[in-house]
Coordinates of C-alpha atoms and ligand atoms in Angstrom, one line a residue:
M1 CA 25.9 -7.9 4.8
I2 CA 27.4 -11.2 3.8
R3 CA 25.0 -13.0 6.1
D4 CA 22.0 -11.2 4.7
L5 CA 23.1 -12.2 1.2
F6 CA 23.4 -15.8 2.3
R7 CA 20.0 -15.8 3.9
Y8 CA 18.6 -14.2 0.6
I9 CA 19.9 -17.1 -1.4
A10 CA 19.3 -20.0 0.9
T11 CA 15.8 -19.1 2.3
P12 CA 13.1 -21.0 0.3
A13 CA 10.5 -18.6 -1.0
P14 CA 8.1 -18.6 -4.0
P15 CA 8.8 -16.4 -6.9
A16 CA 5.9 -13.8 -5.9
Q17 CA 7.5 -13.4 -2.5
R18 CA 11.0 -12.7 -4.0
R19 CA 9.7 -10.4 -6.7
L20 CA 7.4 -8.4 -4.4
G21 CA 10.1 -7.9 -1.8
Y22 CA 8.7 -10.1 1.1
L23 CA 11.9 -12.1 1.2
R24 CA 14.0 -9.0 1.4
D25 CA 11.8 -7.7 4.2
S26 CA 11.9 -10.9 6.1
I27 CA 15.8 -10.7 6.1
W28 CA 15.8 -7.1 6.9
L29 CA 13.4 -7.7 9.9
Q30 CA 15.8 -10.4 11.1
S31 CA 18.7 -7.9 11.1
R32 CA 16.8 -5.2 12.7
A33 CA 15.5 -7.6 15.3
H34 CA 19.1 -8.5 16.2
R35 CA 20.4 -4.9 16.3
C36 CA 17.3 -3.8 18.4
R37 CA 17.1 -6.8 20.5
A38 CA 17.3 -4.9 23.8
A39 CA 14.7 -2.4 22.9
W40 CA 12.4 -5.0 21.4
A41 CA 12.6 -7.5 24.4
P42 CA 9.7 -6.0 26.5
H43 CA 7.4 -5.9 23.4
L44 CA 8.3 -9.6 22.5
A45 CA 7.6 -10.6 26.1
A46 CA 4.4 -8.8 26.2
S47 CA 3.2 -10.3 23.0
R48 CA 4.0 -13.9 24.1
D49 CA 2.2 -13.1 27.5
V50 CA -1.0 -12.4 25.6
M51 CA -0.7 -15.6 23.5
R52 CA -0.1 -17.5 26.7
A53 CA -3.0 -16.1 28.2
A54 CA -5.2 -17.0 25.2
I55 CA -3.9 -20.6 25.3
A56 CA -4.7 -20.8 29.0
T57 CA -8.5 -19.8 28.3
R58 CA -8.9 -22.7 25.8
G59 CA -10.5 -25.9 27.0
R60 CA -10.2 -28.0 23.9
R61 CA -6.7 -27.9 22.3
D62 CA -6.5 -29.6 19.0
T63 CA -5.2 -27.3 16.4
V64 CA -3.7 -23.8 16.8
V65 CA -2.9 -21.5 13.7
V66 CA -0.4 -18.7 13.9
L67 CA -0.7 -16.1 11.3
G68 CA 2.5 -14.1 10.7
S69 CA 4.8 -16.5 12.7
G70 CA 7.9 -15.0 11.0
L71 CA 11.0 -15.6 13.3
L72 CA 8.8 -16.8 16.2
A73 CA 10.3 -14.0 18.2
D74 CA 7.1 -13.0 19.7
V75 CA 5.4 -16.4 19.6
P76 CA 5.6 -18.8 22.6
L77 CA 6.4 -21.9 20.5
A78 CA 7.0 -24.3 23.5
A79 CA 3.7 -23.3 25.1
L80 CA 2.0 -24.0 21.7
T81 CA 3.5 -27.3 21.2
D82 CA 2.9 -28.4 24.8
A83 CA -0.8 -27.5 24.6
F84 CA -1.9 -28.4 21.1
R85 CA -1.9 -31.5 19.1
R86 CA -1.1 -29.6 15.9
V87 CA 0.5 -26.3 15.5
V88 CA 0.4 -24.6 11.9
L89 CA 2.7 -21.7 11.3
V90 CA 1.6 -19.4 8.4
D91 CA 3.8 -16.7 6.8
A92 CA 4.7 -15.4 3.4
V93 CA 8.4 -16.3 4.3
H94 CA 9.6 -18.8 6.8
P95 CA 13.0 -17.8 7.8
L96 CA 15.9 -20.3 7.9
A97 CA 16.0 -20.0 11.7
T98 CA 12.3 -20.8 12.1
R99 CA 12.8 -23.8 9.8
R100 CA 15.7 -25.0 12.0
A101 CA 13.8 -24.4 15.1
V102 CA 10.7 -26.7 14.1
R103 CA 12.6 -29.3 12.1
A104 CA 12.4 -32.0 14.9
L105 CA 8.9 -31.0 15.9
A106 CA 6.6 -33.4 14.2
Q107 CA 3.3 -31.7 15.2
V108 CA 4.5 -28.3 13.7
E109 CA 3.5 -27.6 10.0
L110 CA 4.8 -24.6 8.0
L111 CA 2.4 -23.1 5.6
T112 CA 3.7 -20.6 3.1
A113 CA 0.9 -18.2 2.1
D114 CA -0.1 -14.6 1.3
L115 CA -2.3 -13.3 4.1
S116 CA -3.0 -9.9 2.5
G117 CA -5.0 -11.1 -0.4
A118 CA -3.1 -8.7 -2.6
M119 CA -0.3 -10.9 -4.1
A120 CA -2.3 -12.4 -6.8
L121 CA -3.6 -9.0 -7.8
L122 CA -0.1 -7.5 -7.8
T123 CA 1.3 -10.3 -9.9
G124 CA -1.5 -10.2 -12.5
H125 CA -3.2 -13.5 -11.4
A126 CA -6.4 -11.9 -10.0
S127 CA -8.5 -9.0 -10.9
D128 CA -9.1 -7.7 -7.2
L129 CA -8.0 -8.5 -3.6
K130 CA -9.0 -12.1 -2.7
P131 CA -10.1 -13.7 0.5
C132 CA -6.9 -14.7 2.3
L133 CA -7.0 -17.0 5.3
P134 CA -5.8 -20.5 4.6
P135 CA -8.6 -23.1 5.0
V136 CA -7.0 -24.6 8.1
C137 CA -8.3 -21.6 10.1
A138 CA -11.9 -22.6 9.4
E139 CA -11.4 -26.5 10.0
P140 CA -13.6 -27.9 12.9
G141 CA -10.5 -29.0 14.8
T142 CA -9.0 -25.4 14.9
D143 CA -9.5 -24.0 18.3
L144 CA -7.3 -21.0 18.3
V145 CA -6.0 -18.6 15.7
I146 CA -3.4 -16.1 16.6
S147 CA -2.7 -13.1 14.4
A148 CA 0.8 -12.4 15.6
N149 CA 2.0 -8.7 15.0
L150 CA 0.9 -9.2 11.5
L151 CA -2.1 -6.8 10.7
S152 CA -0.2 -3.5 10.3
Q153 CA 2.3 -5.4 8.0
L154 CA -0.3 -6.6 5.6
P155 CA -0.8 -3.4 3.7
I156 CA 2.9 -2.1 3.6
R157 CA 4.1 -3.8 0.5
P158 CA 0.9 -3.7 -1.4
V159 CA 0.3 0.0 -0.8
A160 CA 4.0 0.9 -1.7
R161 CA 3.7 -1.0 -4.9
L162 CA 0.3 0.5 -5.8
E163 CA 1.6 4.2 -4.9
G164 CA 4.9 3.7 -6.4
G165 CA 3.8 2.6 -9.8
R166 CA 2.2 4.4 -12.7
R167 CA -0.5 1.8 -13.3
A168 CA -3.7 0.5 -11.9
Y169 CA -4.2 -2.9 -10.3
G170 CA -7.7 -4.0 -11.0
P171 CA -9.9 -1.2 -9.7
W172 CA -7.1 0.4 -7.7
T173 CA -5.2 3.4 -9.0
P174 CA -1.9 4.9 -7.6
Q175 CA -4.1 7.6 -5.9
D176 CA -6.1 4.9 -4.0
G177 CA -3.2 3.9 -1.5
D178 CA -5.1 4.8 1.7
A179 CA -8.3 3.1 0.7
F180 CA -6.4 0.1 -0.7
G181 CA -4.5 -0.2 2.8
R182 CA -7.8 0.2 4.7
R183 CA -9.5 -2.5 2.6
I184 CA -6.6 -5.0 3.3
V185 CA -6.7 -4.2 7.0
E186 CA -10.7 -4.6 7.2
A187 CA -10.4 -7.8 5.1
H188 CA -8.2 -9.5 7.5
L189 CA -10.4 -8.6 10.5
A190 CA -13.5 -9.6 8.7
D191 CA -11.9 -13.0 7.8
L192 CA -10.9 -13.5 11.4
A193 CA -14.4 -12.5 12.7
R194 CA -16.1 -15.2 10.5
L195 CA -14.1 -18.0 12.2
S196 CA -15.6 -20.1 15.0
A197 CA -12.1 -20.5 16.6
Q198 CA -11.1 -18.2 19.5
I199 CA -9.1 -15.3 17.9
C200 CA -5.9 -13.9 19.8
L201 CA -4.9 -10.7 18.1
V202 CA -1.7 -8.7 18.7
T203 CA -1.0 -5.7 16.5
D204 CA 0.6 -2.4 16.6
L205 CA -1.8 0.5 16.0
D206 CA 0.2 3.7 15.3
E207 CA 3.8 4.9 15.0
T208 CA 5.1 8.1 16.6
E209 CA 8.5 9.6 15.7
E210 CA 9.9 11.4 18.6
D211 CA 13.0 13.7 19.1
R212 CA 15.5 13.5 22.1
A213 CA 13.2 16.1 23.9
G214 CA 10.2 13.8 23.6
H215 CA 8.5 16.1 21.0
V216 CA 6.3 14.2 18.5
V217 CA 7.7 14.9 15.0
E218 CA 5.3 12.7 13.0
R219 CA 2.5 10.2 13.7
H220 CA 1.0 7.5 11.4
D221 CA -2.0 5.5 11.9
L222 CA -0.8 2.0 10.8
L223 CA -4.5 0.7 10.5
Y224 CA -5.6 3.3 8.1
G225 CA -8.3 4.5 10.5
V226 CA -9.7 1.1 11.3
A227 CA -10.6 0.8 15.1
L228 CA -10.3 -2.4 17.0
G229 CA -12.1 -1.4 20.2
A230 CA -10.7 -1.7 23.8
S231 CA -7.9 -4.2 24.2
D232 CA -7.2 -6.2 27.3
H233 CA -3.4 -5.5 27.1
A234 CA -1.6 -2.4 25.7
W235 CA 2.0 -1.3 25.7
T236 CA 4.6 0.8 23.8
W237 CA 7.2 -0.9 21.4
E238 CA 10.3 1.0 20.9
L239 CA 10.7 -0.1 17.3
A240 CA 13.7 1.9 16.4
P241 CA 15.7 3.4 19.3
F242 CA 17.9 6.5 18.9
G243 CA 20.5 5.8 16.4
E244 CA 18.6 3.2 14.4
I245 CA 16.9 5.4 11.9
A246 CA 18.6 8.7 12.9
R247 CA 20.8 9.8 15.8
G248 CA 18.2 12.3 17.2
R249 CA 15.0 10.2 16.4
R250 CA 13.2 7.1 17.6
L251 CA 10.1 5.3 16.5
L252 CA 7.5 4.2 19.0
H253 CA 4.5 1.9 18.2
Q254 CA 1.4 1.5 20.3
V255 CA 0.5 -2.1 20.6
A256 CA -2.8 -3.8 21.5
G257 CA -3.2 -7.4 22.7
F258 CA -6.6 -9.3 22.7
T259 CA -6.7 -12.8 24.0
D260 CA -10.3 -13.3 22.7
W261 CA -10.9 -10.8 20.0
R262 CA -14.4 -10.2 18.4
P263 CA -15.3 -7.1 16.5
Ligands
SAM1 C1 6.4 -7.9 12.5 S1 6.6 -9.6 11.8 C2 5.7 -10.5 13.0 C3 6.8 -11.1 13.9 C4 6.5 -12.6 14.1 N1 5.3 -12.9 14.6 C5 7.7 -13.1 14.8 O1 7.6 -13.5 15.9 O2 9.0 -12.9 14.4 C6 5.5 -9.6 10.4 C7 5.3 -10.9 9.7 O3 4.3 -10.8 8.8 C8 4.7 -11.4 7.7 N2 3.8 -11.0 6.5 C9 3.8 -9.6 6.0 N3 3.0 -9.6 5.0 C10 2.5 -10.9 4.8 C11 1.5 -11.5 3.9 N4 1.0 -10.8 3.0 N5 1.3 -12.8 4.0 C12 1.9 -13.5 5.0 N6 2.7 -13.0 5.9 C13 3.0 -11.7 5.8 C14 6.1 -11.1 7.5 O4 6.9 -12.1 6.7 C15 6.6 -11.2 9.0 O5 7.0 -12.5 9.3

């Protein structure tokens, strides 16, 4: 509790990220990652393996961009810094641990940005969703762009804000949550598809809530019905083992990994 409060105060984050809850989410994610470290280890290792496989297929290695770099728990930072001249890490919030990990690495840049395209709309600075990849993704020197367990996260805060309020944001009303979420997922994929760089995409697809007998209690499509096609890697991430959300329930996510994604 005290550590979370310290992190909340000490982590640099723009006002929009604080106001919309992204900083709180980042700190909460760090705490859950620590509590669930044993359950998460296979998922983090599998994610890093997909990214390493993507690095290995690249001939030219000038710049790599990691979208949703967060805690760098599922990102093979050493493999990236060994292979690329320049490593750009992009997230809404860069945790203190990440800032410490890269402080001495001259080739690593931290870029704080909204990748959902929704923050400006939700803070009254835009009239609709906006294109959201930072320009570095489309620079000629950028050879690899990694979307690192980010895609399913992009709609969460914006949809919760839209559905939880009594007002419209641009053309979106509180009843439009699913369509709004789907548009955010589709926009990220469309933005990636336009890039000439190789795209490595790792994302969870759906969430299953199970009881101790293995019965499925609930299931959610995390991508709002958007299909990605057949992945080269697939695994199950035990996001919340028994006891994390309830004594008799656990949450499982299906994850897909693409070393060279194209729609
Ligand atoms: C599940 S975590 C990914 C884990 C991360 N790759 C790691 O290794 O720790 C999702 C990340 O997406 C980031 N994120 C969520 N919404 C975002 C947004 N709109 N713009 C930028 N980053 C966002 C979160 O801050 C978080 O770091």
